[in-house]
Amino acid sequence: MALLENKTVLITGGSRGIGASIVRRLASEGATIAFTYVSEGSEAASQALVEELSATGTQIKAYKSDAASFQEAEQLVQSVMADFGKMDVLINNAGITKDTLMLRMTEQQWDDVINVNLKSVFNLTKHAMRPMLKAQSGSIINMSSVVGVFGNAGQANYAASKAGIIGFTKSIAKEVGSRQIRCNAIAPGFIETDMTHVLDEKTKEMFLTNIPMKRLGTGEEVANAALFLASDLSKYITGQVLSVCGGLNT
Ligand code: NAP
């Protein structure tokens, strides 16, 4: 039997990058998939992903929804419940960067990153909690970063959001563990996506020097960790931060 047969998964930010890799990997293990995107420009890519996976028999739907909005998160969970009847796994993956040194950082850059990366995790978890409590089971996976563990110059807003996710994850694990709802975080290192393509060569070289495996990671490698945490293979694992970083966080 496939690892995620009869499981419905909601993934925020599934249109590109790590999120799209997670969508594909979980679908390959039999999951029913609901995923989100936020920009008009990602509408076509999202529909193409739906068509690609529908053709292989996956039940899948894309939703345009801003994870930073409490109201939109509530509507999204209601829509997924109406469309698929349950939500076994929630993957809070949506994220952005607005990198700059603290002296130059604007209030807007701080607020945007905290709202999209951290408040979104509260928004979605808050609304997904009800169906999971009713089912007395569930797995919540939050996309943190190694930067949330050890910080990074020029990323104070991003690092704060990703460190906040770790505290949130551990608290939720303690709060709802007795109901068999698990909550874990993944801390990717330096993964090849649009988010890292914009980094300059000097920053990339600095990262590579410090990565014991001497290469960037792929979305598929992060997706495999998400599959493990989503499935019953990790049934007794909660409140943990799983680094997928080629040893960077060592
Ligand atoms: P990416 O390629 O830039 O993709 C970001 C995804 O998030 C897109 O699907 C985007 O949707 C979605 N998104 C952005 N803002 C959103 C919002 N307000 N509401 C809903 N969706 C939104 O990023 P990535 O590299 O795959 O990163 C995915 C996650 O992993 C992020 O949380 C990131 O912080 C984390 N991470 C990445 C790395 C890395 O090296 N790449 C390392 C550590 C952690 P649209 O397509 O509609 O814009």
CSV table of C-alpha atoms and ligand atoms in Angstrom, one decimal:
chain,number,residue,atom,x,y,z
A,1,MET,CA,0.0,0.0,0.0
A,2,ALA,CA,1.2,3.5,-0.8
A,3,LEU,CA,2.4,5.5,2.2
A,4,LEU,CA,-0.3,8.2,1.9
A,5,GLU,CA,-3.3,6.3,0.6
A,6,ASN,CA,-6.6,7.8,1.9
A,7,LYS,CA,-4.8,10.8,3.3
A,8,THR,CA,-5.7,14.4,2.3
A,9,VAL,CA,-2.9,16.9,2.4
A,10,LEU,CA,-3.0,20.7,2.3
A,11,ILE,CA,0.2,22.4,1.2
A,12,THR,CA,0.7,26.2,1.2
A,13,GLY,CA,2.8,27.5,-1.7
A,14,GLY,CA,2.7,24.5,-3.9
A,15,SER,CA,3.0,26.3,-7.2
A,16,ARG,CA,6.8,26.4,-7.3
A,17,GLY,CA,10.1,25.3,-5.7
A,18,ILE,CA,10.0,23.0,-2.6
A,19,GLY,CA,6.2,23.2,-2.4
A,20,ALA,CA,5.8,21.8,-6.0
A,21,SER,CA,8.3,19.0,-5.2
A,22,ILE,CA,6.3,18.1,-2.1
A,23,VAL,CA,3.0,18.1,-4.1
A,24,ARG,CA,4.5,15.7,-6.7
A,25,ARG,CA,6.2,13.4,-4.1
A,26,LEU,CA,3.2,13.1,-1.9
A,27,ALA,CA,0.9,12.5,-4.9
A,28,SER,CA,3.3,9.7,-5.9
A,29,GLU,CA,2.4,8.0,-2.6
A,30,GLY,CA,-1.3,8.2,-3.1
A,31,ALA,CA,-2.2,11.4,-1.3
A,32,THR,CA,-5.2,13.6,-2.3
A,33,ILE,CA,-3.7,17.0,-2.7
A,34,ALA,CA,-4.9,20.6,-2.0
A,35,PHE,CA,-2.3,23.2,-2.6
A,36,THR,CA,-2.2,27.0,-2.7
A,37,TYR,CA,-0.5,29.8,-4.6
A,38,VAL,CA,-0.9,33.6,-4.2
A,39,SER,CA,0.3,35.4,-7.3
A,40,GLU,CA,-1.6,35.8,-10.5
A,41,GLY,CA,1.6,34.9,-12.3
A,42,SER,CA,1.5,31.4,-10.8
A,43,GLU,CA,-2.0,30.6,-11.9
A,44,ALA,CA,-1.0,28.9,-15.1
A,45,ALA,CA,1.8,26.8,-13.4
A,46,SER,CA,-0.6,25.7,-10.7
A,47,GLN,CA,-3.2,24.6,-13.3
A,48,ALA,CA,-0.5,22.8,-15.2
A,49,LEU,CA,0.6,20.9,-12.1
A,50,VAL,CA,-3.1,20.0,-11.4
A,51,GLU,CA,-3.4,18.6,-15.0
A,52,GLU,CA,-0.1,16.8,-14.8
A,53,LEU,CA,-1.0,14.9,-11.6
A,54,SER,CA,-4.7,14.5,-12.4
A,55,ALA,CA,-3.6,12.5,-15.5
A,56,THR,CA,-1.8,10.0,-13.2
A,57,GLY,CA,-5.0,9.6,-11.2
A,58,THR,CA,-4.3,12.0,-8.3
A,59,GLN,CA,-7.2,13.8,-6.8
A,60,ILE,CA,-5.9,17.4,-6.7
A,61,LYS,CA,-7.0,21.0,-6.6
A,62,ALA,CA,-5.2,24.3,-6.5
A,63,TYR,CA,-6.5,27.3,-4.5
A,64,LYS,CA,-5.5,30.9,-4.8
A,65,SER,CA,-5.2,32.0,-1.2
A,66,ASP,CA,-3.0,34.4,0.8
A,67,ALA,CA,-1.5,32.4,3.7
A,68,ALA,CA,-0.8,35.7,5.5
A,69,SER,CA,-4.5,36.5,5.7
A,70,PHE,CA,-6.4,35.0,8.7
A,71,GLN,CA,-9.8,35.3,6.8
A,72,GLU,CA,-8.4,33.6,3.6
A,73,ALA,CA,-6.9,30.8,5.7
A,74,GLU,CA,-10.3,30.2,7.3
A,75,GLN,CA,-12.0,30.1,3.9
A,76,LEU,CA,-9.4,27.9,2.5
A,77,VAL,CA,-9.7,25.2,5.2
A,78,GLN,CA,-13.5,25.4,4.8
A,79,SER,CA,-13.2,24.9,1.0
A,80,VAL,CA,-10.8,22.0,1.3
A,81,MET,CA,-13.1,20.3,3.8
A,82,ALA,CA,-16.1,20.9,1.5
A,83,ASP,CA,-14.1,19.5,-1.5
A,84,PHE,CA,-12.4,16.5,0.1
A,85,GLY,CA,-14.2,16.0,3.5
A,86,LYS,CA,-11.0,15.7,5.6
A,87,MET,CA,-7.6,17.1,6.2
A,88,ASP,CA,-5.0,14.6,7.5
A,89,VAL,CA,-1.8,16.6,6.9
A,90,LEU,CA,-1.1,20.3,6.8
A,91,ILE,CA,2.2,21.5,5.3
A,92,ASN,CA,2.9,25.2,6.0
A,93,ASN,CA,5.5,25.8,3.3
A,94,ALA,CA,4.7,29.3,1.9
A,95,GLY,CA,7.5,31.7,2.4
A,96,ILE,CA,9.3,34.8,1.1
A,97,THR,CA,12.5,36.7,1.7
A,98,LYS,CA,13.1,40.4,1.8
A,99,ASP,CA,16.8,40.4,2.7
A,100,THR,CA,18.7,43.5,3.8
A,101,LEU,CA,20.9,44.7,6.6
A,102,MET,CA,19.1,45.9,9.8
A,103,LEU,CA,20.1,49.5,9.3
A,104,ARG,CA,18.3,49.5,5.9
A,105,MET,CA,15.3,47.3,6.8
A,106,THR,CA,12.0,49.0,6.6
A,107,GLU,CA,9.0,48.3,8.8
A,108,GLN,CA,7.2,47.0,5.7
A,109,GLN,CA,10.0,44.5,5.0
A,110,TRP,CA,9.9,43.2,8.5
A,111,ASP,CA,6.0,43.0,8.6
A,112,ASP,CA,5.8,41.3,5.2
A,113,VAL,CA,8.2,38.5,6.0
A,114,ILE,CA,6.8,37.9,9.5
A,115,ASN,CA,3.2,37.9,8.1
A,116,VAL,CA,3.8,35.5,5.2
A,117,ASN,CA,6.3,33.2,7.0
A,118,LEU,CA,5.1,33.1,10.6
A,119,LYS,CA,1.6,34.5,10.9
A,120,SER,CA,0.6,32.2,8.1
A,121,VAL,CA,1.6,29.2,10.2
A,122,PHE,CA,-0.7,30.4,13.0
A,123,ASN,CA,-3.5,31.1,10.5
A,124,LEU,CA,-3.5,27.7,8.9
A,125,THR,CA,-2.8,25.7,12.0
A,126,LYS,CA,-5.6,27.5,13.9
A,127,HIS,CA,-8.2,26.6,11.3
A,128,ALA,CA,-6.9,23.1,10.5
A,129,MET,CA,-6.9,22.2,14.2
A,130,ARG,CA,-10.7,21.7,14.4
A,131,PRO,CA,-11.0,18.9,11.8
A,132,MET,CA,-7.8,17.3,13.1
A,133,LEU,CA,-9.1,17.4,16.7
A,134,LYS,CA,-12.4,15.9,15.5
A,135,ALA,CA,-10.5,13.1,13.8
A,136,GLN,CA,-8.1,12.6,16.8
A,137,SER,CA,-5.2,12.4,14.3
A,138,GLY,CA,-3.1,14.6,12.1
A,139,SER,CA,0.4,15.7,11.1
A,140,ILE,CA,1.4,19.3,10.8
A,141,ILE,CA,4.7,20.1,9.1
A,142,ASN,CA,6.2,23.6,9.2
A,143,MET,CA,8.9,24.8,6.8
A,144,SER,CA,11.5,26.5,8.9
A,145,SER,CA,15.2,27.0,7.8
A,146,VAL,CA,18.7,26.4,9.2
A,147,VAL,CA,18.8,30.2,9.2
A,148,GLY,CA,16.1,30.0,12.0
A,149,VAL,CA,18.6,27.9,14.0
A,150,PHE,CA,21.8,29.8,13.6
A,151,GLY,CA,20.8,33.2,12.1
A,152,ASN,CA,22.3,35.0,9.1
A,153,ALA,CA,23.5,38.6,8.6
A,154,GLY,CA,21.1,40.5,6.3
A,155,GLN,CA,18.2,38.1,7.1
A,156,ALA,CA,17.0,39.3,10.6
A,157,ASN,CA,13.4,39.3,9.5
A,158,TYR,CA,13.6,35.9,7.8
A,159,ALA,CA,15.6,34.3,10.6
A,160,ALA,CA,13.2,35.6,13.2
A,161,SER,CA,10.2,34.2,11.3
A,162,LYS,CA,11.9,30.8,10.9
A,163,ALA,CA,13.0,30.7,14.6
A,164,GLY,CA,9.5,31.6,15.6
A,165,ILE,CA,8.2,28.6,13.6
A,166,ILE,CA,10.4,26.3,15.7
A,167,GLY,CA,9.0,27.6,19.0
A,168,PHE,CA,5.5,27.4,17.6
A,169,THR,CA,6.0,23.8,16.4
A,170,LYS,CA,7.3,22.6,19.7
A,171,SER,CA,4.4,24.3,21.6
A,172,ILE,CA,1.7,22.8,19.3
A,173,ALA,CA,3.4,19.4,19.6
A,174,LYS,CA,3.0,19.6,23.4
A,175,GLU,CA,-0.5,21.1,23.2
A,176,VAL,CA,-2.1,18.4,21.0
A,177,GLY,CA,0.1,15.4,21.3
A,178,SER,CA,-2.4,13.6,23.5
A,179,ARG,CA,-4.9,13.8,20.6
A,180,GLN,CA,-2.4,12.0,18.3
A,181,ILE,CA,-1.8,15.2,16.3
A,182,ARG,CA,1.8,15.6,15.5
A,183,CYS,CA,3.7,18.8,14.7
A,184,ASN,CA,7.2,18.9,13.3
A,185,ALA,CA,9.4,21.3,11.4
A,186,ILE,CA,11.8,20.9,8.5
A,187,ALA,CA,14.9,23.1,8.4
A,188,PRO,CA,16.2,23.1,4.8
A,189,GLY,CA,19.7,24.4,4.2
A,190,PHE,CA,20.5,25.8,0.8
A,191,ILE,CA,18.0,24.4,-1.8
A,192,GLU,CA,18.0,25.1,-5.5
A,193,THR,CA,14.8,27.1,-6.1
A,194,ASP,CA,13.7,30.6,-7.3
A,195,MET,CA,14.4,31.8,-3.7
A,196,THR,CA,18.1,31.0,-3.9
A,197,HIS,CA,18.6,31.8,-7.6
A,198,VAL,CA,18.4,35.5,-6.7
A,199,LEU,CA,21.4,35.2,-4.3
A,200,ASP,CA,24.7,36.6,-5.5
A,201,GLU,CA,27.7,34.3,-6.4
A,202,LYS,CA,29.6,35.4,-3.3
A,203,THR,CA,26.8,34.4,-0.9
A,204,LYS,CA,26.4,31.1,-2.8
A,205,GLU,CA,30.1,30.4,-2.5
A,206,MET,CA,30.1,31.2,1.2
A,207,PHE,CA,27.3,28.7,1.8
A,208,LEU,CA,29.0,26.0,-0.4
A,209,THR,CA,32.3,26.4,1.6
A,210,ASN,CA,30.3,25.6,4.8
A,211,ILE,CA,28.2,22.7,3.5
A,212,PRO,CA,30.0,19.4,4.2
A,213,MET,CA,28.4,17.7,1.2
A,214,LYS,CA,29.6,20.6,-1.1
A,215,ARG,CA,26.5,20.9,-3.1
A,216,LEU,CA,23.0,22.6,-3.0
A,217,GLY,CA,20.0,20.4,-2.1
A,218,THR,CA,17.0,19.8,-4.3
A,219,GLY,CA,13.3,20.2,-3.7
A,220,GLU,CA,12.9,16.4,-4.0
A,221,GLU,CA,15.3,15.9,-1.1
A,222,VAL,CA,13.2,18.2,1.1
A,223,ALA,CA,10.0,16.5,-0.2
A,224,ASN,CA,11.3,13.1,1.0
A,225,ALA,CA,11.6,14.5,4.5
A,226,ALA,CA,8.0,15.9,4.2
A,227,LEU,CA,6.8,12.5,3.1
A,228,PHE,CA,8.4,10.8,6.1
A,229,LEU,CA,6.9,13.3,8.5
A,230,ALA,CA,3.5,13.2,6.8
A,231,SER,CA,3.3,9.4,6.8
A,232,ASP,CA,2.8,6.8,9.6
A,233,LEU,CA,6.6,6.0,9.3
A,234,SER,CA,7.0,8.9,11.8
A,235,LYS,CA,4.0,8.0,13.9
A,236,TYR,CA,5.9,8.5,17.2
A,237,ILE,CA,7.8,11.6,16.2
A,238,THR,CA,6.6,15.1,17.2
A,239,GLY,CA,8.0,18.4,18.3
A,240,GLN,CA,11.2,17.8,16.2
A,241,VAL,CA,13.2,19.9,13.7
A,242,LEU,CA,14.5,17.8,10.9
A,243,SER,CA,17.4,19.5,9.1
A,244,VAL,CA,17.8,18.8,5.4
A,245,CYS,CA,21.0,20.7,4.7
A,246,GLY,CA,23.9,18.5,3.5
A,247,GLY,CA,25.4,18.8,7.0
A,248,LEU,CA,25.4,22.6,7.1
A,249,ASN,CA,23.8,22.6,10.5
A,250,THR,CA,26.4,20.4,12.1
B,1,NAP,P1,9.9,29.7,-3.8
B,1,NAP,O1,10.5,28.9,-4.9
B,1,NAP,O2,10.1,31.2,-3.8
B,1,NAP,O3,8.3,29.4,-3.7
B,1,NAP,C1,7.6,30.1,-2.7
B,1,NAP,C2,6.1,29.5,-2.7
B,1,NAP,O4,5.4,30.2,-1.6
B,1,NAP,C3,5.4,29.8,-4.0
B,1,NAP,O5,4.5,28.7,-4.2
B,1,NAP,C4,4.6,31.0,-3.6
B,1,NAP,O6,3.4,31.2,-4.4
B,1,NAP,C5,4.2,30.7,-2.2
B,1,NAP,N1,3.9,31.9,-1.4
B,1,NAP,C6,4.6,33.1,-1.2
B,1,NAP,N2,3.8,33.9,-0.5
B,1,NAP,C7,2.6,33.4,-0.3
B,1,NAP,C8,1.5,33.7,0.4
B,1,NAP,N3,1.4,34.9,1.0
B,1,NAP,N4,0.4,32.9,0.4
B,1,NAP,C9,0.5,31.7,-0.2
B,1,NAP,N5,1.6,31.2,-0.8
B,1,NAP,C10,2.6,32.1,-0.9
B,1,NAP,O7,10.4,29.2,-2.3
B,1,NAP,P2,11.1,27.9,-1.9
B,1,NAP,O8,12.6,28.0,-2.0
B,1,NAP,O9,10.4,26.7,-2.6
B,1,NAP,O10,10.7,27.9,-0.3
B,1,NAP,C11,9.7,27.1,0.2
B,1,NAP,C12,9.8,27.2,1.7
B,1,NAP,O11,11.0,26.7,2.2
B,1,NAP,C13,9.7,28.6,2.3
B,1,NAP,O12,9.1,28.7,3.5
B,1,NAP,C14,11.2,28.9,2.5
B,1,NAP,O13,11.4,29.9,3.5
B,1,NAP,C15,11.7,27.6,2.9
B,1,NAP,N6,13.2,27.4,2.8
B,1,NAP,C16,13.7,27.5,1.5
B,1,NAP,C17,15.1,27.3,1.4
B,1,NAP,C18,15.8,27.3,0.1
B,1,NAP,O14,17.1,27.3,0.1
B,1,NAP,N7,15.1,27.5,-1.0
B,1,NAP,C19,15.9,27.1,2.5
B,1,NAP,C20,15.3,27.0,3.8
B,1,NAP,C21,13.9,27.2,3.9
B,1,NAP,P3,3.4,32.0,-5.8
B,1,NAP,O15,4.0,31.1,-6.8
B,1,NAP,O16,2.0,32.3,-6.0
B,1,NAP,O17,4.2,33.2,-5.6
